Amino acid sequence: MLIWHGRAAGELEQMDLPDCDAQKLENTYRQFGLVNRIVSGWRRLYVKELRPVLSAGPASILDIGSGGGDLAVMLARWAARDGLAVRVTGVDPDPRAAAFARTRTPIPGVDFRQAHTAELVSEGAAFDVVISNHVLHHLGTEEFNELLVHSDVLARKKALHNDLRRSAVAFALFGVATLPLRNSFIREDGLTSIRRSYTGAELSALAPPGWTVEPGAAFHQVLALHRRGHER
C-alpha cells in the first residue's frame, strides 16, 4: 500500500511484539532519547505549552506510554534549569518499557510505573498536564477513544498528544536519516509508524468535541485539550 493511499493500520511495530529481540529492544529504548530530541519537537511544546503552566507553581505531568523514559527525564531537566517545581510520572503498560525506565539514573521529581491509564482513573489521580509522544498511531479505535476519555478525566489544565503526521516526504527523509542507527528497531519501526500515523484531516475527523488538532514540529501534529484559561 502506498503511504499516501491510507493508513497502514494493520501493520505492527516489531518492538511491540512480545517475543522481539531483547537486545534490539533495549537499544531502541536507549536511542529514543536521541531521536526524540531531534524530531519530536518537545522543546517547542515545553516552551509554549508546558512552561506557562509549570510557572504557576508546583505542577505535575503525566507521560502516557512513556517507553524508555527519555521524555519524562528531558522535561524534568528543562524545568529544573528554569527553576520550576514539577513532578513527572511516566506510565507504560509494557513491563519491558517500565523496567528499562526504572534502570535510569534517578532524577528528582521523576517516577516510573507499569500501569494503564484506567488504573490511574480508578485511583482518582489527577495531573496538571497529560501528555503522550508517538502513541496515537499505535492504538486501535477503542484504545484511541479510551485514551482521550481518560486524558479528559486525568488532566486538570491541558492534554497534549504529540504524534507523527503521515507523509511520503517524512517517510523518505526518516528512512535516510536513520540509516546509521543499527542493532535496534528505530528505523524499521519508525517507517512503520509513519505509515500507521494520521494525516491532519484524518486526525481531525476523529477528534471529539473539545479536542483540536494543532501543528507540531516538522511532520508532527498535536491532538490537544485545553481547559478554559489555559489556551494557547
mmCIF file of C-alpha atoms in Angstrom:
data_model
loop_
_atom_site.group_PDB
_atom_site.id
_atom_site.type_symbol
_atom_site.label_atom_id
_atom_site.label_comp_id
_atom_site.label_asym_id
_atom_site.label_seq_id
_atom_site.Cartn_x
_atom_site.Cartn_y
_atom_site.Cartn_z
ATOM 1 C CA MET A 1 0.000 0.000 0.000
ATOM 2 C CA LEU A 2 1.385 3.395 -0.938
ATOM 3 C CA ILE A 3 1.759 5.724 2.001
ATOM 4 C CA TRP A 4 -0.491 8.440 0.574
ATOM 5 C CA HIS A 5 -3.354 5.983 -0.106
ATOM 6 C CA GLY A 6 -4.302 5.469 3.545
ATOM 7 C CA ARG A 7 -3.083 4.356 6.939
ATOM 8 C CA ALA A 8 -1.292 1.052 7.303
ATOM 9 C CA ALA A 9 -3.381 0.446 10.419
ATOM 10 C CA GLY A 10 -2.932 -3.311 10.273
ATOM 11 C CA GLU A 11 0.862 -3.275 10.445
ATOM 12 C CA LEU A 12 2.731 -3.770 13.726
ATOM 13 C CA GLU A 13 5.967 -2.336 15.058
ATOM 14 C CA GLN A 14 8.497 -5.061 15.829
ATOM 15 C CA MET A 15 9.176 -3.678 19.302
ATOM 16 C CA ASP A 16 5.532 -4.256 20.254
ATOM 17 C CA LEU A 17 5.840 -7.999 19.693
ATOM 18 C CA PRO A 18 6.262 -9.900 22.986
ATOM 19 C CA ASP A 19 8.996 -12.125 21.524
ATOM 20 C CA CYS A 20 11.072 -9.416 19.826
ATOM 21 C CA ASP A 21 14.852 -9.405 20.223
ATOM 22 C CA ALA A 22 15.559 -8.196 23.772
ATOM 23 C CA GLN A 23 18.902 -6.552 22.976
ATOM 24 C CA LYS A 24 17.491 -4.670 19.991
ATOM 25 C CA LEU A 25 14.579 -3.540 22.146
ATOM 26 C CA GLU A 26 16.920 -2.209 24.830
ATOM 27 C CA ASN A 27 18.961 -0.390 22.198
ATOM 28 C CA THR A 28 15.737 1.075 20.811
ATOM 29 C CA TYR A 29 14.760 2.495 24.190
ATOM 30 C CA ARG A 30 18.255 3.935 24.519
ATOM 31 C CA GLN A 31 18.221 5.522 21.038
ATOM 32 C CA PHE A 32 14.787 7.066 21.574
ATOM 33 C CA GLY A 33 16.469 9.814 23.583
ATOM 34 C CA LEU A 34 18.444 10.992 20.562
ATOM 35 C CA VAL A 35 15.590 10.596 18.089
ATOM 36 C CA ASN A 36 13.043 12.402 20.261
ATOM 37 C CA ARG A 37 15.390 15.317 20.935
ATOM 38 C CA ILE A 38 15.907 15.791 17.206
ATOM 39 C CA VAL A 39 12.498 15.165 15.654
ATOM 40 C CA SER A 40 9.637 15.188 18.160
ATOM 41 C CA GLY A 41 9.515 18.937 18.857
ATOM 42 C CA TRP A 42 9.107 18.765 22.617
ATOM 43 C CA ARG A 43 11.367 21.733 23.296
ATOM 44 C CA ARG A 44 8.900 23.926 21.425
ATOM 45 C CA LEU A 45 5.952 22.325 23.214
ATOM 46 C CA TYR A 46 7.668 22.776 26.560
ATOM 47 C CA VAL A 47 8.283 26.484 25.976
ATOM 48 C CA LYS A 48 4.848 27.302 24.528
ATOM 49 C CA GLU A 49 2.549 24.863 26.288
ATOM 50 C CA LEU A 50 4.128 23.447 29.433
ATOM 51 C CA ARG A 51 6.316 26.173 30.915
ATOM 52 C CA PRO A 52 3.437 28.650 31.380
ATOM 53 C CA VAL A 53 1.541 26.008 33.356
ATOM 54 C CA LEU A 54 4.573 24.993 35.413
ATOM 55 C CA SER A 55 5.378 28.647 36.170
ATOM 56 C CA ALA A 56 2.135 28.983 38.144
ATOM 57 C CA GLY A 57 3.538 26.868 40.979
ATOM 58 C CA PRO A 58 4.333 23.241 41.796
ATOM 59 C CA ALA A 59 2.862 21.194 38.992
ATOM 60 C CA SER A 60 2.527 17.627 37.797
ATOM 61 C CA ILE A 61 2.833 15.972 34.402
ATOM 62 C CA LEU A 62 1.665 12.519 33.366
ATOM 63 C CA ASP A 63 3.543 10.971 30.442
ATOM 64 C CA ILE A 64 1.383 8.183 28.996
ATOM 65 C CA GLY A 65 3.196 5.425 27.144
ATOM 66 C CA SER A 66 6.497 6.721 28.487
ATOM 67 C CA GLY A 67 8.575 3.927 26.928
ATOM 68 C CA GLY A 68 12.209 4.134 27.990
ATOM 69 C CA GLY A 69 11.563 7.315 29.981
ATOM 70 C CA ASP A 70 13.671 9.779 27.990
ATOM 71 C CA LEU A 71 10.915 12.372 27.536
ATOM 72 C CA ALA A 72 9.964 12.437 31.219
ATOM 73 C CA VAL A 73 13.607 12.979 32.163
ATOM 74 C CA MET A 74 14.104 15.634 29.485
ATOM 75 C CA LEU A 75 11.076 17.649 30.648
ATOM 76 C CA ALA A 76 12.150 17.434 34.298
ATOM 77 C CA ARG A 77 15.637 18.682 33.440
ATOM 78 C CA TRP A 78 14.314 21.624 31.434
ATOM 79 C CA ALA A 79 12.003 22.576 34.287
ATOM 80 C CA ALA A 80 14.842 22.307 36.821
ATOM 81 C CA ARG A 81 17.028 24.605 34.713
ATOM 82 C CA ASP A 82 14.165 27.106 34.693
ATOM 83 C CA GLY A 83 13.807 26.851 38.455
ATOM 84 C CA LEU A 84 10.346 25.295 38.240
ATOM 85 C CA ALA A 85 8.950 22.679 40.598
ATOM 86 C CA VAL A 86 7.436 19.751 38.708
ATOM 87 C CA ARG A 87 6.779 16.082 39.285
ATOM 88 C CA VAL A 88 6.694 13.913 36.163
ATOM 89 C CA THR A 89 5.100 10.477 36.275
ATOM 90 C CA GLY A 90 5.766 8.131 33.376
ATOM 91 C CA VAL A 91 3.415 5.185 32.909
ATOM 92 C CA ASP A 92 3.584 2.365 30.406
ATOM 93 C CA PRO A 93 1.618 -0.904 30.451
ATOM 94 C CA ASP A 94 4.523 -2.781 28.824
ATOM 95 C CA PRO A 95 6.622 -4.334 31.618
ATOM 96 C CA ARG A 96 9.751 -4.189 29.435
ATOM 97 C CA ALA A 97 9.455 -0.426 28.974
ATOM 98 C CA ALA A 98 8.715 0.183 32.641
ATOM 99 C CA ALA A 99 11.679 -1.968 33.675
ATOM 100 C CA PHE A 100 14.056 -0.128 31.346
ATOM 101 C CA ALA A 101 12.841 3.278 32.548
ATOM 102 C CA ARG A 102 13.491 2.288 36.157
ATOM 103 C CA THR A 103 17.137 1.494 35.304
ATOM 104 C CA ARG A 104 17.754 5.163 34.540
ATOM 105 C CA THR A 105 19.806 7.224 36.953
ATOM 106 C CA PRO A 106 17.225 8.607 39.401
ATOM 107 C CA ILE A 107 16.162 12.166 38.611
ATOM 108 C CA PRO A 108 14.488 14.240 41.340
ATOM 109 C CA GLY A 109 10.803 14.608 40.615
ATOM 110 C CA VAL A 110 10.564 11.756 38.074
ATOM 111 C CA ASP A 111 8.793 8.464 38.770
ATOM 112 C CA PHE A 112 8.020 5.497 36.530
ATOM 113 C CA ARG A 113 5.467 2.747 36.968
ATOM 114 C CA GLN A 114 3.970 -0.049 34.948
ATOM 115 C CA ALA A 115 0.341 0.958 34.653
ATOM 116 C CA HIS A 116 -2.556 1.619 32.305
ATOM 117 C CA THR A 117 -4.430 4.905 32.418
ATOM 118 C CA ALA A 118 -7.520 3.011 33.596
ATOM 119 C CA GLU A 119 -5.693 2.261 36.850
ATOM 120 C CA LEU A 120 -4.952 5.943 37.396
ATOM 121 C CA VAL A 121 -8.565 6.874 36.723
ATOM 122 C CA SER A 122 -9.776 4.263 39.212
ATOM 123 C CA GLU A 123 -7.321 5.648 41.775
ATOM 124 C CA GLY A 124 -8.764 9.137 41.354
ATOM 125 C CA ALA A 125 -5.429 10.512 40.173
ATOM 126 C CA ALA A 126 -5.130 13.950 38.568
ATOM 127 C CA PHE A 127 -2.300 15.863 36.909
ATOM 128 C CA ASP A 128 -1.937 19.422 35.702
ATOM 129 C CA VAL A 129 -0.846 18.256 32.250
ATOM 130 C CA VAL A 130 -1.267 14.914 30.497
ATOM 131 C CA ILE A 131 0.999 14.157 27.540
ATOM 132 C CA SER A 132 1.991 11.367 25.203
ATOM 133 C CA ASN A 133 4.569 11.077 22.462
ATOM 134 C CA HIS A 134 4.162 8.925 19.342
ATOM 135 C CA VAL A 135 1.389 6.880 20.946
ATOM 136 C CA LEU A 136 -1.783 7.678 18.999
ATOM 137 C CA HIS A 137 -0.851 5.766 15.855
ATOM 138 C CA HIS A 138 -0.308 2.577 17.889
ATOM 139 C CA LEU A 139 -3.913 2.484 19.075
ATOM 140 C CA GLY A 140 -6.993 0.805 17.682
ATOM 141 C CA THR A 141 -10.268 2.727 17.631
ATOM 142 C CA GLU A 142 -11.402 1.599 21.078
ATOM 143 C CA GLU A 143 -7.996 2.268 22.643
ATOM 144 C CA PHE A 144 -7.800 5.670 20.931
ATOM 145 C CA ASN A 145 -11.165 6.756 22.309
ATOM 146 C CA GLU A 146 -10.325 5.372 25.752
ATOM 147 C CA LEU A 147 -7.078 7.354 25.847
ATOM 148 C CA LEU A 148 -8.919 10.595 25.168
ATOM 149 C CA VAL A 149 -11.621 9.848 27.753
ATOM 150 C CA HIS A 150 -9.001 9.024 30.371
ATOM 151 C CA SER A 151 -6.943 12.088 29.445
ATOM 152 C CA ASP A 152 -10.018 14.260 29.925
ATOM 153 C CA VAL A 153 -10.515 12.805 33.402
ATOM 154 C CA LEU A 154 -6.850 12.953 34.439
ATOM 155 C CA ALA A 155 -5.865 16.408 33.104
ATOM 156 C CA ARG A 156 -6.650 19.459 35.221
ATOM 157 C CA LYS A 157 -5.366 22.047 32.734
ATOM 158 C CA LYS A 158 -4.438 20.508 29.383
ATOM 159 C CA ALA A 159 -3.632 17.338 27.491
ATOM 160 C CA LEU A 160 -1.174 17.164 24.593
ATOM 161 C CA HIS A 161 -0.845 14.023 22.478
ATOM 162 C CA ASN A 162 2.072 14.621 20.129
ATOM 163 C CA ASP A 163 2.241 12.265 17.164
ATOM 164 C CA LEU A 164 3.611 11.786 13.686
ATOM 165 C CA ARG A 165 1.816 13.205 10.655
ATOM 166 C CA ARG A 166 1.853 10.800 7.729
ATOM 167 C CA SER A 167 3.503 11.931 4.522
ATOM 168 C CA ALA A 168 5.648 10.446 1.789
ATOM 169 C CA VAL A 169 8.319 13.103 2.440
ATOM 170 C CA ALA A 170 8.540 12.182 6.129
ATOM 171 C CA PHE A 171 8.860 8.520 5.184
ATOM 172 C CA ALA A 172 11.688 9.190 2.744
ATOM 173 C CA LEU A 173 13.639 11.560 4.998
ATOM 174 C CA PHE A 174 13.355 9.346 8.060
ATOM 175 C CA GLY A 175 14.482 6.326 6.079
ATOM 176 C CA VAL A 176 17.689 8.093 5.057
ATOM 177 C CA ALA A 177 18.377 9.868 8.360
ATOM 178 C CA THR A 178 18.162 6.702 10.450
ATOM 179 C CA LEU A 179 20.470 4.539 8.350
ATOM 180 C CA PRO A 180 23.302 4.936 10.922
ATOM 181 C CA LEU A 181 21.091 3.676 13.801
ATOM 182 C CA ARG A 182 21.877 -0.025 13.840
ATOM 183 C CA ASN A 183 21.010 -3.017 16.007
ATOM 184 C CA SER A 184 17.694 -1.511 17.082
ATOM 185 C CA PHE A 185 14.132 -1.207 15.819
ATOM 186 C CA ILE A 186 14.339 2.559 15.356
ATOM 187 C CA ARG A 187 14.487 2.593 11.560
ATOM 188 C CA GLU A 188 12.121 -0.222 10.640
ATOM 189 C CA ASP A 189 9.578 0.602 13.332
ATOM 190 C CA GLY A 190 9.856 4.329 12.627
ATOM 191 C CA LEU A 191 8.972 3.759 8.992
ATOM 192 C CA THR A 192 6.059 1.553 10.034
ATOM 193 C CA SER A 193 4.952 4.228 12.498
ATOM 194 C CA ILE A 194 4.862 6.853 9.757
ATOM 195 C CA ARG A 195 2.746 4.525 7.609
ATOM 196 C CA ARG A 196 0.404 3.957 10.556
ATOM 197 C CA SER A 197 0.104 7.620 11.526
ATOM 198 C CA TYR A 198 -2.680 10.041 10.595
ATOM 199 C CA THR A 199 -2.871 12.949 8.215
ATOM 200 C CA GLY A 200 -4.197 16.165 9.693
ATOM 201 C CA ALA A 201 -7.617 15.632 8.130
ATOM 202 C CA GLU A 202 -7.849 12.055 9.410
ATOM 203 C CA LEU A 203 -6.967 13.032 12.969
ATOM 204 C CA SER A 204 -9.346 16.000 12.925
ATOM 205 C CA ALA A 205 -12.163 13.693 11.868
ATOM 206 C CA LEU A 206 -11.532 11.528 14.939
ATOM 207 C CA ALA A 207 -11.190 14.376 17.448
ATOM 208 C CA PRO A 208 -14.185 14.571 19.817
ATOM 209 C CA PRO A 209 -15.699 17.907 20.898
ATOM 210 C CA GLY A 210 -13.252 19.984 22.903
ATOM 211 C CA TRP A 211 -10.180 18.485 21.242
ATOM 212 C CA THR A 212 -8.264 20.261 18.483
ATOM 213 C CA VAL A 213 -5.524 19.207 16.089
ATOM 214 C CA GLU A 214 -2.654 21.699 16.215
ATOM 215 C CA PRO A 215 0.600 21.912 14.247
ATOM 216 C CA GLY A 216 3.676 20.472 15.896
ATOM 217 C CA ALA A 217 7.266 20.060 14.777
ATOM 218 C CA ALA A 218 8.035 19.037 11.198
ATOM 219 C CA PHE A 219 5.864 16.057 10.226
ATOM 220 C CA HIS A 220 4.164 16.149 13.629
ATOM 221 C CA GLN A 221 0.793 17.236 14.957
ATOM 222 C CA VAL A 222 -0.720 17.565 18.425
ATOM 223 C CA LEU A 223 -4.166 16.421 19.484
ATOM 224 C CA ALA A 224 -4.833 18.884 22.292
ATOM 225 C CA LEU A 225 -7.353 19.571 25.035
ATOM 226 C CA HIS A 226 -7.125 22.985 26.725
ATOM 227 C CA ARG A 227 -9.138 23.841 29.804
ATOM 228 C CA ARG A 228 -10.516 27.356 29.914
ATOM 229 C CA GLY A 229 -7.802 29.776 30.918
ATOM 230 C CA HIS A 230 -5.078 27.524 29.591
ATOM 231 C CA GLU A 231 -5.495 28.031 25.867
ATOM 232 C CA ARG A 232 -2.515 28.974 23.744
#
